[in-house]
mmCIF file of C-alpha atoms in Angstrom:
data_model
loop_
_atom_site.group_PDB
_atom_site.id
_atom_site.type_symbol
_atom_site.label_atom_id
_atom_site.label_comp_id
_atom_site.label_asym_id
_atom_site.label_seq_id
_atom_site.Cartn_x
_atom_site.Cartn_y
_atom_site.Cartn_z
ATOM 1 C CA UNK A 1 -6.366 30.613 -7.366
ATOM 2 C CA UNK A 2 -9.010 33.117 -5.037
ATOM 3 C CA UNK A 3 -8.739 33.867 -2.148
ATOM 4 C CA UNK A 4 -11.859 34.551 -0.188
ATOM 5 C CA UNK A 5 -9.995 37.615 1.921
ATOM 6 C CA UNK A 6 -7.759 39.793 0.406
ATOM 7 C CA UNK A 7 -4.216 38.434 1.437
ATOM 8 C CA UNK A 8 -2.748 41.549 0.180
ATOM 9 C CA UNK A 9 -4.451 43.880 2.454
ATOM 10 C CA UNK A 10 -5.879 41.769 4.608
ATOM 11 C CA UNK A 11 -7.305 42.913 8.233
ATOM 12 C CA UNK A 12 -6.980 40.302 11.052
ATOM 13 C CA UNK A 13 -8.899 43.052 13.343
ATOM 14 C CA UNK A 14 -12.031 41.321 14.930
ATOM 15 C CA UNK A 15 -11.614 37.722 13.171
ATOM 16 C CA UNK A 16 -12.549 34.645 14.838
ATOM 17 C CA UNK A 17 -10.049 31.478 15.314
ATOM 18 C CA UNK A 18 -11.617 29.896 11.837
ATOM 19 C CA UNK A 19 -11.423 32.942 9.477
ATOM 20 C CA UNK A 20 -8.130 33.705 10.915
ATOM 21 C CA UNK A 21 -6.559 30.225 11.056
ATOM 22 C CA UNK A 22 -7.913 30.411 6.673
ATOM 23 C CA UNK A 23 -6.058 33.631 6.208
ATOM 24 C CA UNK A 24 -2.962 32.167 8.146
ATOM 25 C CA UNK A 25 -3.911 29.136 5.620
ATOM 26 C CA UNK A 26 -3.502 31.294 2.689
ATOM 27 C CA UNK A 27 -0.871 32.998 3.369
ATOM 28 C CA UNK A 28 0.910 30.048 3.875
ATOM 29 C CA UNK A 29 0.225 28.936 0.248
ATOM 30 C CA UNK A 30 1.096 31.952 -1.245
ATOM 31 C CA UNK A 31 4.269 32.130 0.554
ATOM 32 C CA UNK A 32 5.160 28.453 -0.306
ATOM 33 C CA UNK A 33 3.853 28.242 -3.866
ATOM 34 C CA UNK A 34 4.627 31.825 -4.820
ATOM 35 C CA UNK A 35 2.715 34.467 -6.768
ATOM 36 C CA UNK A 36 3.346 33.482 -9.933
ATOM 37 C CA UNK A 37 0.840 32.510 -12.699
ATOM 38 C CA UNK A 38 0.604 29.001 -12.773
ATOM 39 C CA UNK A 39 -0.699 28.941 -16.706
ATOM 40 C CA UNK A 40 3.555 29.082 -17.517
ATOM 41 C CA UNK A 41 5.317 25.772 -17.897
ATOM 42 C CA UNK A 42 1.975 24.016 -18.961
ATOM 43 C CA UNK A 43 4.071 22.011 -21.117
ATOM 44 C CA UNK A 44 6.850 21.084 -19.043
ATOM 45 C CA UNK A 45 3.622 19.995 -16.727
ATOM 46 C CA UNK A 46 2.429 17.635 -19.596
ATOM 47 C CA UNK A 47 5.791 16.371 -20.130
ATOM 48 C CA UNK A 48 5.753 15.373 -16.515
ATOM 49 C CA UNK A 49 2.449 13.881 -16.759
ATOM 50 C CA UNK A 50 3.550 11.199 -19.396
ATOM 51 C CA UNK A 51 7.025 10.833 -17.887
ATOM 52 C CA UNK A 52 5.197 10.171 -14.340
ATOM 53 C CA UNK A 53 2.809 8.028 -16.171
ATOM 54 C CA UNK A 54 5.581 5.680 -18.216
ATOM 55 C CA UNK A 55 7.797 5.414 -15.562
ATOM 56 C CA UNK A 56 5.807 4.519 -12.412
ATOM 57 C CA UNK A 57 3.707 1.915 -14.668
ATOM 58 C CA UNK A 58 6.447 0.280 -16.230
ATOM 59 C CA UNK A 59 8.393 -0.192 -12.943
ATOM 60 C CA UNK A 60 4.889 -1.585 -11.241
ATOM 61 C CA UNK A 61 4.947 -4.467 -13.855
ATOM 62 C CA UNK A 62 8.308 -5.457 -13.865
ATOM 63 C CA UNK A 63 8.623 -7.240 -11.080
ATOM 64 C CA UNK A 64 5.583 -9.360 -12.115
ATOM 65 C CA UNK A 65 7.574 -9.665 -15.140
ATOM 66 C CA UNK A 66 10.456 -10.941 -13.413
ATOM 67 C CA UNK A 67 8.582 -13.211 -11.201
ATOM 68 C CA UNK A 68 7.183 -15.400 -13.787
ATOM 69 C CA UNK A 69 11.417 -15.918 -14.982
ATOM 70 C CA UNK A 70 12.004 -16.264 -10.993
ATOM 71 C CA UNK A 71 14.136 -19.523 -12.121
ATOM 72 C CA UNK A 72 16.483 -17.728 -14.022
ATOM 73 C CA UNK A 73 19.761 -16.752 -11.248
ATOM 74 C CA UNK A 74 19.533 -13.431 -12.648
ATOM 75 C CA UNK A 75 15.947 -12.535 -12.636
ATOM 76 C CA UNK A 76 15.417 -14.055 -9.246
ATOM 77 C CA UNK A 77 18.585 -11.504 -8.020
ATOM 78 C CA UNK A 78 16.728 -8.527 -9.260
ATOM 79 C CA UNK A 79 13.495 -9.609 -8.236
ATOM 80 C CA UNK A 80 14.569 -9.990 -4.717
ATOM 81 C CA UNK A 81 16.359 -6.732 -4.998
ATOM 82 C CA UNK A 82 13.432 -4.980 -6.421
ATOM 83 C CA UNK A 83 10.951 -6.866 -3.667
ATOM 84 C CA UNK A 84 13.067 -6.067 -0.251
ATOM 85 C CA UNK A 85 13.578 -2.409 -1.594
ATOM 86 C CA UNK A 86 9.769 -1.878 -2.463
ATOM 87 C CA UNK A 87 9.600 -2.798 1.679
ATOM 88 C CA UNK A 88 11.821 -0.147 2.627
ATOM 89 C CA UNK A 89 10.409 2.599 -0.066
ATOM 90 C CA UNK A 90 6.865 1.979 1.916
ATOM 91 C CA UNK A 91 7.684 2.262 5.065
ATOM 92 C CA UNK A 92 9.765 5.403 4.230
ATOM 93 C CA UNK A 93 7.070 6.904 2.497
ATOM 94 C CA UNK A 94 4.849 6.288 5.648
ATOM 95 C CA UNK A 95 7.607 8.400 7.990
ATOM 96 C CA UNK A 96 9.093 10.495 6.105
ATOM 97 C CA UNK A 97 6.354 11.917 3.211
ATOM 98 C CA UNK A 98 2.852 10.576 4.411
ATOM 99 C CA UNK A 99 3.159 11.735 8.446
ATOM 100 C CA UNK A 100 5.366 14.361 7.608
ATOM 101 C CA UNK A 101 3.177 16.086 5.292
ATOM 102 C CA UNK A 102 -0.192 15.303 7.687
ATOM 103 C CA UNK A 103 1.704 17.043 10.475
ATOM 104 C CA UNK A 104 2.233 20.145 8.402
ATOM 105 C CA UNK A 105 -1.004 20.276 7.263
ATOM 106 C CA UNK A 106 -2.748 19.412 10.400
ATOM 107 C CA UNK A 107 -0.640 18.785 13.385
ATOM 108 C CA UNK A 108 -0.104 21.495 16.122
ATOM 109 C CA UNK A 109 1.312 23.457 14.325
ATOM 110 C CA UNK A 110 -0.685 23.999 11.340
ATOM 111 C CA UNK A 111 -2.881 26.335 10.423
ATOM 112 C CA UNK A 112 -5.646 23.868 10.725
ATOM 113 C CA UNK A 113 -3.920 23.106 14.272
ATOM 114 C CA UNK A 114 -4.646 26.818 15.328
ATOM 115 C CA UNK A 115 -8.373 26.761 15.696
ATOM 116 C CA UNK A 116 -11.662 24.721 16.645
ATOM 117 C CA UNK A 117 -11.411 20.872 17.662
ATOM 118 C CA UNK A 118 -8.088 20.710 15.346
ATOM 119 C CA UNK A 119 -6.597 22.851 18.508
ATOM 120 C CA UNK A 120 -5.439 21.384 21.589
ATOM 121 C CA UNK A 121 -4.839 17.841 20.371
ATOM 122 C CA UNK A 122 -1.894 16.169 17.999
ATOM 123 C CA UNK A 123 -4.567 14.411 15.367
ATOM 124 C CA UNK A 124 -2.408 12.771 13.058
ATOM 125 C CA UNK A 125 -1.052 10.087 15.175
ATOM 126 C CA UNK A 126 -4.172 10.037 16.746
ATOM 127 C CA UNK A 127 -5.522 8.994 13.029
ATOM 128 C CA UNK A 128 -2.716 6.935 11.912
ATOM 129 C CA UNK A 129 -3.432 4.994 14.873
ATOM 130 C CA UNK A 130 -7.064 4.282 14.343
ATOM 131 C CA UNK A 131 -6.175 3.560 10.496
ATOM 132 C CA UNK A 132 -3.439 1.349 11.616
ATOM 133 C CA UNK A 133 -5.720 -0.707 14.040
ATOM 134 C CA UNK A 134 -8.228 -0.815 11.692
ATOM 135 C CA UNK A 135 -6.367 -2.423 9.204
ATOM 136 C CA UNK A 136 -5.079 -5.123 12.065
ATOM 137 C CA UNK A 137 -8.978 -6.166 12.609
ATOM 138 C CA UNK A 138 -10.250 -6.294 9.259
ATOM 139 C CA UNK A 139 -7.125 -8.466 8.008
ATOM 140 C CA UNK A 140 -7.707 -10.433 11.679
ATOM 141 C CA UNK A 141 -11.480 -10.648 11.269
ATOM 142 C CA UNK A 142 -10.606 -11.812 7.224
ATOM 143 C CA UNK A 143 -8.777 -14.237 8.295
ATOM 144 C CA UNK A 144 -10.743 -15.859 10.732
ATOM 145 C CA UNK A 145 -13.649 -15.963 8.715
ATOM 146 C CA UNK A 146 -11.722 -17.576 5.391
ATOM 147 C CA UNK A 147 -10.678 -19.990 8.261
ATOM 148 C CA UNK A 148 -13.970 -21.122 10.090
ATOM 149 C CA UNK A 149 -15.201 -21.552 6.127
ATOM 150 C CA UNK A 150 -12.614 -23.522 5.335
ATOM 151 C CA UNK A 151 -12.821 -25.646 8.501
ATOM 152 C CA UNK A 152 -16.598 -26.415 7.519
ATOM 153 C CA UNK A 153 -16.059 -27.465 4.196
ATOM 154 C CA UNK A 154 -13.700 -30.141 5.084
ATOM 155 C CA UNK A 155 -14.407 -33.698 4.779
ATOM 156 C CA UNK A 156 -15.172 -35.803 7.891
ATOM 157 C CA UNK A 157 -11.801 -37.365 9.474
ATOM 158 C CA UNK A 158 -11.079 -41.126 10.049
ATOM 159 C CA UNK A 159 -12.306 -41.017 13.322
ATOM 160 C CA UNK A 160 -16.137 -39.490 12.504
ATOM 161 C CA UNK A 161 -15.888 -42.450 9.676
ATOM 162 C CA UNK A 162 -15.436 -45.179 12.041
ATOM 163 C CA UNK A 163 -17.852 -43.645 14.550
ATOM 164 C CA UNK A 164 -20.540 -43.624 11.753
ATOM 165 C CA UNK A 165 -20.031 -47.847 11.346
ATOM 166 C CA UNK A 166 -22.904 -50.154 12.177
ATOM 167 C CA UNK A 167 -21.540 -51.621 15.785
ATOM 168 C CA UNK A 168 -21.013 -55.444 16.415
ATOM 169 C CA UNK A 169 -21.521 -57.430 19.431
ATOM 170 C CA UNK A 170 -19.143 -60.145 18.865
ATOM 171 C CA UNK A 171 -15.627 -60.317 17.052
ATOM 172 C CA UNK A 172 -14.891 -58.777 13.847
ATOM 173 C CA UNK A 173 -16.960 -60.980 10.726
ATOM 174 C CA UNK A 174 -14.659 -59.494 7.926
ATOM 175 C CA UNK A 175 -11.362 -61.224 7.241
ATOM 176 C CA UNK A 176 -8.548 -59.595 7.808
ATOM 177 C CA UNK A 177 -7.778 -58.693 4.469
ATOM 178 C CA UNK A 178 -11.566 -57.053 4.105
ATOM 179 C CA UNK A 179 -10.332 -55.354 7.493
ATOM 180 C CA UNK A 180 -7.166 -54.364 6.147
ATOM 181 C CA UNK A 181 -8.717 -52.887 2.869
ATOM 182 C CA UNK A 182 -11.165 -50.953 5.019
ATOM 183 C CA UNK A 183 -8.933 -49.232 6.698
ATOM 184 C CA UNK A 184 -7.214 -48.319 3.832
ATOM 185 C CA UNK A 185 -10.116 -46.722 2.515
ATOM 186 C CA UNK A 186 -10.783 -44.894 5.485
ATOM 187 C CA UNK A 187 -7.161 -43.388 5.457
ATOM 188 C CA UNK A 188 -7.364 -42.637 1.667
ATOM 189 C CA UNK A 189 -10.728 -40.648 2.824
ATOM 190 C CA UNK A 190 -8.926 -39.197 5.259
ATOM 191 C CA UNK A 191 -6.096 -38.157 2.914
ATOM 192 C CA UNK A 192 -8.451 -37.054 0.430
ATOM 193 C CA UNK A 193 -9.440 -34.552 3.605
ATOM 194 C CA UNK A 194 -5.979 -33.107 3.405
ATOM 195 C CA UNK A 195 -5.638 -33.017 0.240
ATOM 196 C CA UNK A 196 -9.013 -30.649 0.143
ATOM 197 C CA UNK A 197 -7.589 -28.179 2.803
ATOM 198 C CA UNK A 198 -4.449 -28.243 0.951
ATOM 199 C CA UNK A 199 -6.255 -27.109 -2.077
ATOM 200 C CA UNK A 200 -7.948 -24.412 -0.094
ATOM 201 C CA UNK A 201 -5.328 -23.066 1.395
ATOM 202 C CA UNK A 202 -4.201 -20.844 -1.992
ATOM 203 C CA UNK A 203 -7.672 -19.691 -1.773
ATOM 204 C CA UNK A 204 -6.856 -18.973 1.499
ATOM 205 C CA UNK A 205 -3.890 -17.222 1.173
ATOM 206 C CA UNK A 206 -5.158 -15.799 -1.971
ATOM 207 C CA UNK A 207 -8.327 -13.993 -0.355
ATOM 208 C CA UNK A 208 -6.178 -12.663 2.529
ATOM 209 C CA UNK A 209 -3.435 -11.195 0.776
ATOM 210 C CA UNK A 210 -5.893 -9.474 -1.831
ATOM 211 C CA UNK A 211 -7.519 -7.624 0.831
ATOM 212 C CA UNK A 212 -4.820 -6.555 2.000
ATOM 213 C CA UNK A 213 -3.112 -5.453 -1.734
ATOM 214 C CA UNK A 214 -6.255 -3.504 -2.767
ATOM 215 C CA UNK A 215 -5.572 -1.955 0.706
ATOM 216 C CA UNK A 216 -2.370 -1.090 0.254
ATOM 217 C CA UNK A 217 -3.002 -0.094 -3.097
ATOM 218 C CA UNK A 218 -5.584 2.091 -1.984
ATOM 219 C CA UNK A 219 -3.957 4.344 0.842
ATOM 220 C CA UNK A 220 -0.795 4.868 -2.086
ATOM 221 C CA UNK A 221 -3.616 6.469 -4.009
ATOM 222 C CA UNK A 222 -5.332 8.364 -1.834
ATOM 223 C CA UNK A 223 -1.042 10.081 -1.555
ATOM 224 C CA UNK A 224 -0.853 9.765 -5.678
ATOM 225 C CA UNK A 225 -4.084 11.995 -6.043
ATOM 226 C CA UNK A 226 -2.693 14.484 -3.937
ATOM 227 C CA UNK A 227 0.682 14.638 -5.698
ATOM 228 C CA UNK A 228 -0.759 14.761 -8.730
ATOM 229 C CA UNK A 229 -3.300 18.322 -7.704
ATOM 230 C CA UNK A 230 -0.124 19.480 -6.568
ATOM 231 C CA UNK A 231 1.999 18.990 -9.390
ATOM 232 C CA UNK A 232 -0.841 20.345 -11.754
ATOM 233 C CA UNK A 233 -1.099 23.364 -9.341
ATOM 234 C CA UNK A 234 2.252 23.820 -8.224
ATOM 235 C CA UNK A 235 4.216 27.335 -8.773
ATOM 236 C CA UNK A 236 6.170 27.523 -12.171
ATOM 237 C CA UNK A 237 9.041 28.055 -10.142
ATOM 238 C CA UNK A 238 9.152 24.883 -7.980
ATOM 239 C CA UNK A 239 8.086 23.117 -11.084
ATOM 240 C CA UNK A 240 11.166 21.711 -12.491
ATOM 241 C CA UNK A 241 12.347 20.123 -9.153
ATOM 242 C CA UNK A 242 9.497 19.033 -8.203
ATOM 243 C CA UNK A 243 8.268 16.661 -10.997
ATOM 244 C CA UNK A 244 11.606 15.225 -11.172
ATOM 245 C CA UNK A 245 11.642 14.123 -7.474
ATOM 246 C CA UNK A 246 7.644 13.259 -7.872
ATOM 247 C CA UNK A 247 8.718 10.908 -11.005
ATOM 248 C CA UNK A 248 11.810 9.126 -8.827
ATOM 249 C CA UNK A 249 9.576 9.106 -5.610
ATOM 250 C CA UNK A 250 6.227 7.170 -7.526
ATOM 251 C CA UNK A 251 8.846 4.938 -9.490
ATOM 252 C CA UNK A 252 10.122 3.700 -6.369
ATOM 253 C CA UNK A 253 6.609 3.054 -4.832
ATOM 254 C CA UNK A 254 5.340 1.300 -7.914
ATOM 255 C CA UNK A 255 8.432 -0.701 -7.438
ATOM 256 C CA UNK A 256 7.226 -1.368 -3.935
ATOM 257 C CA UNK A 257 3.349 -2.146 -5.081
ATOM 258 C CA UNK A 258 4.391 -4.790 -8.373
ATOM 259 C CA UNK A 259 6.996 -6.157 -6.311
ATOM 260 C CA UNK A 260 3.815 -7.318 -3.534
ATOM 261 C CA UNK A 261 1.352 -7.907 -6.215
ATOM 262 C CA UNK A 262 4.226 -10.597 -7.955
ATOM 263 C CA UNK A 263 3.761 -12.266 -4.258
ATOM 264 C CA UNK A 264 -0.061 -13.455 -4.705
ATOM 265 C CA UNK A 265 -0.864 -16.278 -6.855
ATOM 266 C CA UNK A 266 -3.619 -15.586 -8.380
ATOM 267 C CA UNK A 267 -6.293 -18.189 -9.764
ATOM 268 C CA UNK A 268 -6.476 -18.064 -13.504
ATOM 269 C CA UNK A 269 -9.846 -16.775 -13.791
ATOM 270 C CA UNK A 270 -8.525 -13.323 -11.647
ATOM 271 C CA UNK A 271 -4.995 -12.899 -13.023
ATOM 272 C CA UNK A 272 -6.615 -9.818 -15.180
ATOM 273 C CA UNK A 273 -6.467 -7.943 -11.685
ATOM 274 C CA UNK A 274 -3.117 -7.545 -11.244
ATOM 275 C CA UNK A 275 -2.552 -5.822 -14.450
ATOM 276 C CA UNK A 276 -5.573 -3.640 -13.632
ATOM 277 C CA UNK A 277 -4.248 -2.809 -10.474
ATOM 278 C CA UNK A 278 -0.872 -1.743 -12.138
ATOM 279 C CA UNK A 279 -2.644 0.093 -14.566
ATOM 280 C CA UNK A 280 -4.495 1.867 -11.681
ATOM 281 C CA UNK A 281 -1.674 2.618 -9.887
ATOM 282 C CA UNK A 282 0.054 3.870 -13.173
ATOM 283 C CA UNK A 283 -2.921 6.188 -14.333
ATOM 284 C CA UNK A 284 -3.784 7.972 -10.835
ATOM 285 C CA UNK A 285 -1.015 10.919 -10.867
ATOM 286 C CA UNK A 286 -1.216 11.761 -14.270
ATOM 287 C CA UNK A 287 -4.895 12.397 -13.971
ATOM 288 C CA UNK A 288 -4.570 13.541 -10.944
ATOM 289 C CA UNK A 289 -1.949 16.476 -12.670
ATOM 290 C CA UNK A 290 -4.794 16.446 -15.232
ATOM 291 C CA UNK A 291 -7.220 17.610 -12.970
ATOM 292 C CA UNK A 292 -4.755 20.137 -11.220
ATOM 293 C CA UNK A 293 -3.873 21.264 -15.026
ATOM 294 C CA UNK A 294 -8.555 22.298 -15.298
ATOM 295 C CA UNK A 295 -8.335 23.298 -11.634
ATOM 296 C CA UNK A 296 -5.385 25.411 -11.763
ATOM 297 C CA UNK A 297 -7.234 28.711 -10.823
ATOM 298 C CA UNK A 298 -9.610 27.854 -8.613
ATOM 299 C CA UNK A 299 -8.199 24.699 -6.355
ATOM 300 C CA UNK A 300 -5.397 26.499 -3.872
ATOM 301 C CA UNK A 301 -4.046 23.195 -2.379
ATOM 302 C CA UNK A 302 -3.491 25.837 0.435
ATOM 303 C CA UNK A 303 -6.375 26.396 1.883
ATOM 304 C CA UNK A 304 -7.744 25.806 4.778
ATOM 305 C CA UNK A 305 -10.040 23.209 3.511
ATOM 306 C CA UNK A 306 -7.475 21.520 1.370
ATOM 307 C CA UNK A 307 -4.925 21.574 4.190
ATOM 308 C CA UNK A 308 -7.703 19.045 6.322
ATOM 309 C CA UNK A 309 -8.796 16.757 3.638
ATOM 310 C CA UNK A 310 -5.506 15.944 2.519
ATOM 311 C CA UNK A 311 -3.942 15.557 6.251
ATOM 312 C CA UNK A 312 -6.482 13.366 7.082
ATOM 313 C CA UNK A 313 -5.581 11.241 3.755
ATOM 314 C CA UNK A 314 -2.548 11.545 4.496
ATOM 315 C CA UNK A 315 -2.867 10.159 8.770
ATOM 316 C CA UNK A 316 -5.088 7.658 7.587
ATOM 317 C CA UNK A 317 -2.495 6.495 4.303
ATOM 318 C CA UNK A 318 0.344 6.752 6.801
ATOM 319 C CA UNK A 319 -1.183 4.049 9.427
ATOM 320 C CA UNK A 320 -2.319 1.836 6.547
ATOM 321 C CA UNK A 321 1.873 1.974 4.926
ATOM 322 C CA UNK A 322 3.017 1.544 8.462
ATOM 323 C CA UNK A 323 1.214 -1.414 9.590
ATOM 324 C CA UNK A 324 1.716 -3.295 5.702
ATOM 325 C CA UNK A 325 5.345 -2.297 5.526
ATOM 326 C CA UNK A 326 6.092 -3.295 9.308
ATOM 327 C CA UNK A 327 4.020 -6.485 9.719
ATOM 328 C CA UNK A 328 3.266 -7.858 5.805
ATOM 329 C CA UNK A 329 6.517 -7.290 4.521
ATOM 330 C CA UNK A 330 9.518 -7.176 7.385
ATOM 331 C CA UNK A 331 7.680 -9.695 10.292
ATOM 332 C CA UNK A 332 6.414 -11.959 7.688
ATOM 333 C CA UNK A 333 9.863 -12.209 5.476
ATOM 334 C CA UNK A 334 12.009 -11.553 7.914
ATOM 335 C CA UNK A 335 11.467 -13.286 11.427
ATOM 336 C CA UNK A 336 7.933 -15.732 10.208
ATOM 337 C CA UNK A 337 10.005 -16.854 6.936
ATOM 338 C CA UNK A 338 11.364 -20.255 7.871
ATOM 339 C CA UNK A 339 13.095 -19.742 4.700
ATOM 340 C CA UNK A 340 14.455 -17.411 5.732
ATOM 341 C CA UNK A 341 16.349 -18.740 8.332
ATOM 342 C CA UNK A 342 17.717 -21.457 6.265
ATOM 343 C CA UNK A 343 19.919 -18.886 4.108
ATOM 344 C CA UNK A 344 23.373 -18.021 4.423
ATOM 345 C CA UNK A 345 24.458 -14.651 6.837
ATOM 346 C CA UNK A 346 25.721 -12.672 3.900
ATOM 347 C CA UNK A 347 22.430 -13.586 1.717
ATOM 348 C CA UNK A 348 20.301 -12.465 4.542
ATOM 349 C CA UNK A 349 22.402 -9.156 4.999
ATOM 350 C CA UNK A 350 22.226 -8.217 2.037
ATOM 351 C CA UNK A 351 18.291 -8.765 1.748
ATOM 352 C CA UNK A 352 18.712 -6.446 4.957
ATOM 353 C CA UNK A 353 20.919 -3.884 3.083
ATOM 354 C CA UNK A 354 17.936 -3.501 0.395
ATOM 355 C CA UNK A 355 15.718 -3.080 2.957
ATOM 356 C CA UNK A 356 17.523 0.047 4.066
ATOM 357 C CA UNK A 357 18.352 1.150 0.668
ATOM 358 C CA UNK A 358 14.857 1.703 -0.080
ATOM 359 C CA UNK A 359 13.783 3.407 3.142
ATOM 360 C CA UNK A 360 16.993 5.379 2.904
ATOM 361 C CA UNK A 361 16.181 6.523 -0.755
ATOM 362 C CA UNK A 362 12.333 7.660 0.042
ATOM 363 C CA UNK A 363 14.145 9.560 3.427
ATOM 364 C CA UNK A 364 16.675 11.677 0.593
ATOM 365 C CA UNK A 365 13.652 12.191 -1.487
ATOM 366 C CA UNK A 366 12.000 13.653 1.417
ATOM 367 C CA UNK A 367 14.225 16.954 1.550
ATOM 368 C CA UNK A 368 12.587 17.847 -1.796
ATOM 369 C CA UNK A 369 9.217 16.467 -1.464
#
């Protein structure tokens, strides 16, 4: 990696904010990733590129796996376990890795934090935030328009029927029976109207919880490619610790991802993209350590530039996790689930216990990475 000052005989003498906050920047990096030449351990680094790649793609697919045996008493036990501890692995990886890491590399107290409109103001809450709220009005405004489509599309009601008859001045020429038969039809119509938004509703349900998947799917990235430059990058002497940790952490959030992707029924025609999108989530660190591997001597992951793009990533990945793991997973299975409330206390705590497990597990991983 260069440097573009001198950091062993460097001269802070007449700098401005930005050239000093990047030498502060660098010195960080050297300090935290050492001195040593990064071409050693290149293949214990391609041993963690295939181990990262195997392990966080095979435990993506497995719950989808296990949700097509979801009869079987056994599969359905670890497919619960593996779906309530996926909830807690986000939303730890939201606290305790994504805004952790975007206050280090950003927050007040950065180097970033030291100089120009990064000074003066706490950003990465201020960007979680605006991720966070942003993801609450396109899901909202996603919603709403699946709904007023649907609501168009459905068949006129009994009532719009009988207002649409030819009108009578004296009593009722049918027979009864013709009567009788016509109202029939008019309420098999009107069932037939029901039976049409019942069939829409998957779609419904299908087009909401996609968007929000892919963006789920998408902030969890965003962290993956940044692991991944860091792993390929990393000093030779953190190595060893840090790919194991890195191999348990995106296990746990593929986990996390298949066990949410299981939870979408998807139409025949589509069910290709859940496999893609475990496939996606499977292949982003290990090309991601790829690219770290080419970039080894010229990306410094850092800098002072690196330092912003990934906090932002990070602030904006962080809202995104937080708002999914809070409101799509723990609101929506745990106090919206009618089913919920129609299972036994020690059933529902220990659904709660696996909740914790996971959040507890990403919190330990934390201390390492």
């Amino acid at each position: 990696m260069s440097h573009p000052f001198d950091l062993q005989h460097v001269n802070v003498t007449g700098l401005d904010r930005k050239n000093l906050a990047k030498v502060v920047c660098g010195l960080q990096g050297d300090l935290e990733n050492g001195n040593e030449n990064n071409d050693e351990k290149t293949e214990l680094r391609v041993a963690a590129l295939f181990v990262i790649l195997v392990a966080s793609t095979a435990f993506t697919v497995l719950p989808l796996f296990l949700k097509k045996r979801s009869r079987d008493g056994v599969a359905r036990w670890f497919y619960d376990g593996f779906k309530y501890i996926g909830a807690g692995v986000i939303i730890g990886t939201a606290f305790c890795h994504l805004l952790d890491s975007a206050f280090k590399e950003i927050g007040p107290q950065s180097c970033v934090g030291m100089t120009g409109h990064w000074a003066g103001y706490s950003w990465p809450p201020a960007i979680m935030l605006g991720s966070l709220m942003w993801l609450f009005l396109l899901e909202f405004g996603v919603g709403h328009y699946v709904e007023s489509t649907r609501c168009v599309s459905q068949s006129p009601s009994a009532a719009e029927l009988l207002a649409a008859q030819p009108k009578t001045s004296g009593p009722a020429l049918l027979p009864q029976a013709n009567q009788q038969s016509s109202q029939d039809s008019l309420q098999k119509e009107e069932r037939g109207g029901e039976e049409v938004r019942r069939d829409n509703t998957p779609t419904t349900s299908f087009t909401q919880k996609f968007t929000t998947i892919l963006i789920l799917e998408s902030s969890i990235i965003f962290h993956s490619i940044i692991i991944g430059l860091n792993l390929g990058t990393t000093s030779s002497e953190e190595l060893t610790s840090l790919w194991i940790v890195l191999s348990f952490h995106q296990t746990f959030e593929g986990l996390g991802l298949g066990a949410r992707l299981a939870e979408i029924e998807f139409p025949k025609k589509k069910e290709w993209m859940k496999w893609a999108l475990c496939a996606l989530y499977g292949l982003t660190t290990p090309v991601a350590i790829a690219a770290g591997l080419g970039l080894r001597r010229s990306y410094d992951a850092g800098s002072f530039e690196a330092n912003v793009v990934s906090g932002v990533l990070d602030s904006i990945s962080a809202g995104i996790l937080i708002y999914t793991g809070l409101v799509e997973m723990l609101a929506k299975d745990f106090l919206f689930n009618s089913e919920m409330k129609t299972k036994g206390k020690r059933e529902v705590g220990v659904l709660v216990f696996y909740v914790l497990l996971g959040a507890g597990l990403m919190a330990l991983l934390a201390k390492w990475a």
